[in-house]
Amino acid sequence: MKLPSDRRILECIFDRYAGEFENFELEKTRSSKIYVPVDCKAVAATLKTNPDIVFGRLYYHLEKRYGYVQADGSKVHLFALKVGNDSKCVNFPLLASVLAGLQEERTRHLVPQAIAIAALVVSIASIAVSLWAAKP
């Protein structure tokens, strides 16, 4: 069983439900435009992990981390157990915002790593050339 990152879970949900979010005006198959029901079993199958891991990460970790209370006291959930008649829903615009931040953070870490790896490769190549050239 793989343990997917928060970014991978949110990317999977985003990719899987973006069309459903956009088609709300046409279909009106859910209680709220911004809250989209999520099938944790389907997401877990895509990520090759346990559905309880996906649910737990959404409910216990990501909701606590990214859900917030507005100035008027109303709560904005990233993951809500029940919205109208729908269960296990994500706040899709908030999810997209959080995902964009996680992707930006990943890129911010990957660029310096790529530069460091390129510098290492150049250093190793330089050592190899100098050793080869130094042979009598």
Short mmCIF file of C-alpha atoms in Angstrom, two decimals:
data_model
loop_
_atom_site.label_atom_id
_atom_site.label_comp_id
_atom_site.label_asym_id
_atom_site.label_seq_id
_atom_site.Cartn_x
_atom_site.Cartn_y
_atom_site.Cartn_z
CA MET A 1 0.00 0.00 0.00
CA LYS A 2 1.35 3.38 -1.01
CA LEU A 3 0.96 6.48 1.13
CA PRO A 4 0.18 9.31 -1.27
CA SER A 5 1.14 12.87 -0.47
CA ASP A 6 -1.44 15.55 0.23
CA ARG A 7 -0.62 17.00 -3.19
CA ARG A 8 -1.25 13.67 -4.96
CA ILE A 9 -4.59 13.16 -3.17
CA LEU A 10 -5.77 16.66 -4.06
CA GLU A 11 -4.51 16.33 -7.66
CA CYS A 12 -6.40 13.07 -8.04
CA ILE A 13 -9.60 14.61 -6.69
CA PHE A 14 -9.14 17.72 -8.84
CA ASP A 15 -8.55 15.70 -12.02
CA ARG A 16 -11.44 13.33 -11.29
CA TYR A 17 -14.07 15.96 -10.34
CA ALA A 18 -13.15 19.13 -12.29
CA GLY A 19 -15.71 18.33 -14.99
CA GLU A 20 -18.42 17.66 -12.43
CA PHE A 21 -17.68 20.97 -10.72
CA GLU A 22 -17.86 22.87 -14.01
CA ASN A 23 -21.09 21.17 -15.14
CA PHE A 24 -23.15 22.14 -12.08
CA GLU A 25 -25.24 24.70 -13.97
CA LEU A 26 -26.16 22.10 -16.59
CA GLU A 27 -26.90 19.10 -14.37
CA LYS A 28 -27.67 20.38 -10.85
CA THR A 29 -27.16 16.87 -9.48
CA ARG A 30 -25.77 18.02 -6.13
CA SER A 31 -26.85 20.28 -3.29
CA SER A 32 -24.21 22.99 -3.70
CA LYS A 33 -22.14 24.37 -6.54
CA ILE A 34 -18.86 24.65 -4.66
CA TYR A 35 -19.12 21.41 -2.65
CA VAL A 36 -18.52 18.34 -4.80
CA PRO A 37 -19.13 14.81 -3.42
CA VAL A 38 -16.02 12.64 -3.46
CA ASP A 39 -15.87 8.85 -3.73
CA CYS A 40 -12.98 8.00 -1.41
CA LYS A 41 -12.91 4.40 -2.67
CA ALA A 42 -12.47 5.50 -6.28
CA VAL A 43 -9.79 8.04 -5.36
CA ALA A 44 -8.00 5.40 -3.26
CA ALA A 45 -8.14 2.90 -6.12
CA THR A 46 -6.54 5.43 -8.46
CA LEU A 47 -3.82 6.13 -5.88
CA LYS A 48 -3.42 2.41 -5.02
CA THR A 49 -4.04 2.96 -1.34
CA ASN A 50 -6.70 2.21 1.28
CA PRO A 51 -9.95 4.25 1.12
CA ASP A 52 -9.72 4.91 4.87
CA ILE A 53 -6.33 6.55 4.31
CA VAL A 54 -7.87 8.94 1.76
CA PHE A 55 -10.86 9.68 4.01
CA GLY A 56 -8.64 10.13 7.07
CA ARG A 57 -6.27 12.49 5.29
CA LEU A 58 -9.19 14.58 4.01
CA TYR A 59 -11.18 14.62 7.24
CA TYR A 60 -8.58 14.58 10.01
CA HIS A 61 -5.61 16.28 8.39
CA LEU A 62 -6.48 18.46 5.39
CA GLU A 63 -9.76 19.76 6.83
CA LYS A 64 -8.00 20.78 10.05
CA ARG A 65 -5.15 22.36 8.12
CA TYR A 66 -7.05 24.27 5.44
CA GLY A 67 -10.60 24.71 6.75
CA TYR A 68 -11.11 28.04 8.51
CA VAL A 69 -13.58 30.27 10.31
CA GLN A 70 -14.57 33.59 8.72
CA ALA A 71 -14.85 36.87 10.63
CA ASP A 72 -18.62 36.42 10.98
CA GLY A 73 -18.11 33.02 12.65
CA SER A 74 -19.16 30.89 9.69
CA LYS A 75 -16.99 27.89 8.88
CA VAL A 76 -15.44 27.23 5.49
CA HIS A 77 -14.70 23.54 5.13
CA LEU A 78 -12.22 21.95 2.76
CA PHE A 79 -13.91 18.61 3.43
CA ALA A 80 -17.41 18.34 4.85
CA LEU A 81 -19.11 15.11 5.87
CA LYS A 82 -22.54 16.36 4.78
CA VAL A 83 -23.66 19.22 2.54
CA GLY A 84 -27.41 19.15 1.93
CA ASN A 85 -28.15 15.64 0.66
CA ASP A 86 -24.54 14.98 -0.38
CA SER A 87 -21.97 13.25 1.80
CA LYS A 88 -18.16 13.47 1.84
CA CYS A 89 -17.82 16.72 -0.11
CA VAL A 90 -14.83 18.88 -0.94
CA ASN A 91 -14.98 22.64 -1.33
CA PHE A 92 -13.70 22.58 -4.92
CA PRO A 93 -12.52 26.22 -5.23
CA LEU A 94 -10.66 25.93 -1.90
CA LEU A 95 -9.20 22.58 -2.98
CA ALA A 96 -7.97 24.19 -6.23
CA SER A 97 -6.35 27.01 -4.27
CA VAL A 98 -4.65 24.66 -1.81
CA LEU A 99 -3.50 22.43 -4.67
CA ALA A 100 -2.03 25.39 -6.55
CA GLY A 101 -0.07 26.33 -3.42
CA LEU A 102 1.22 22.78 -2.95
CA GLN A 103 2.25 22.56 -6.60
CA GLU A 104 4.03 25.91 -6.38
CA GLU A 105 5.84 24.77 -3.24
CA ARG A 106 6.91 21.57 -4.99
CA THR A 107 8.25 23.53 -7.96
CA ARG A 108 10.08 25.86 -5.59
CA HIS A 109 11.88 22.82 -4.15
CA LEU A 110 12.45 20.98 -7.44
CA VAL A 111 14.26 23.83 -9.24
CA PRO A 112 17.10 24.11 -6.68
CA GLN A 113 17.36 20.31 -6.55
CA ALA A 114 17.65 20.14 -10.33
CA ILE A 115 20.35 22.83 -10.30
CA ALA A 116 22.24 20.96 -7.57
CA ILE A 117 22.03 17.68 -9.49
CA ALA A 118 23.22 19.40 -12.68
CA ALA A 119 26.15 20.92 -10.75
CA LEU A 120 27.01 17.49 -9.35
CA VAL A 121 26.96 15.94 -12.83
CA VAL A 122 29.23 18.71 -14.17
CA SER A 123 31.61 18.24 -11.21
CA ILE A 124 31.79 14.48 -11.74
CA ALA A 125 32.35 14.99 -15.46
CA SER A 126 35.11 17.52 -14.73
CA ILE A 127 36.81 15.09 -12.36
CA ALA A 128 36.55 12.31 -14.92
CA VAL A 129 38.00 14.51 -17.70
CA SER A 130 40.87 15.73 -15.50
CA LEU A 131 41.70 12.17 -14.42
CA TRP A 132 41.56 10.93 -18.00
CA ALA A 133 43.72 13.82 -19.23
CA ALA A 134 46.26 13.26 -16.41
CA LYS A 135 46.97 9.67 -17.53
CA PRO A 136 50.54 9.36 -18.85
#
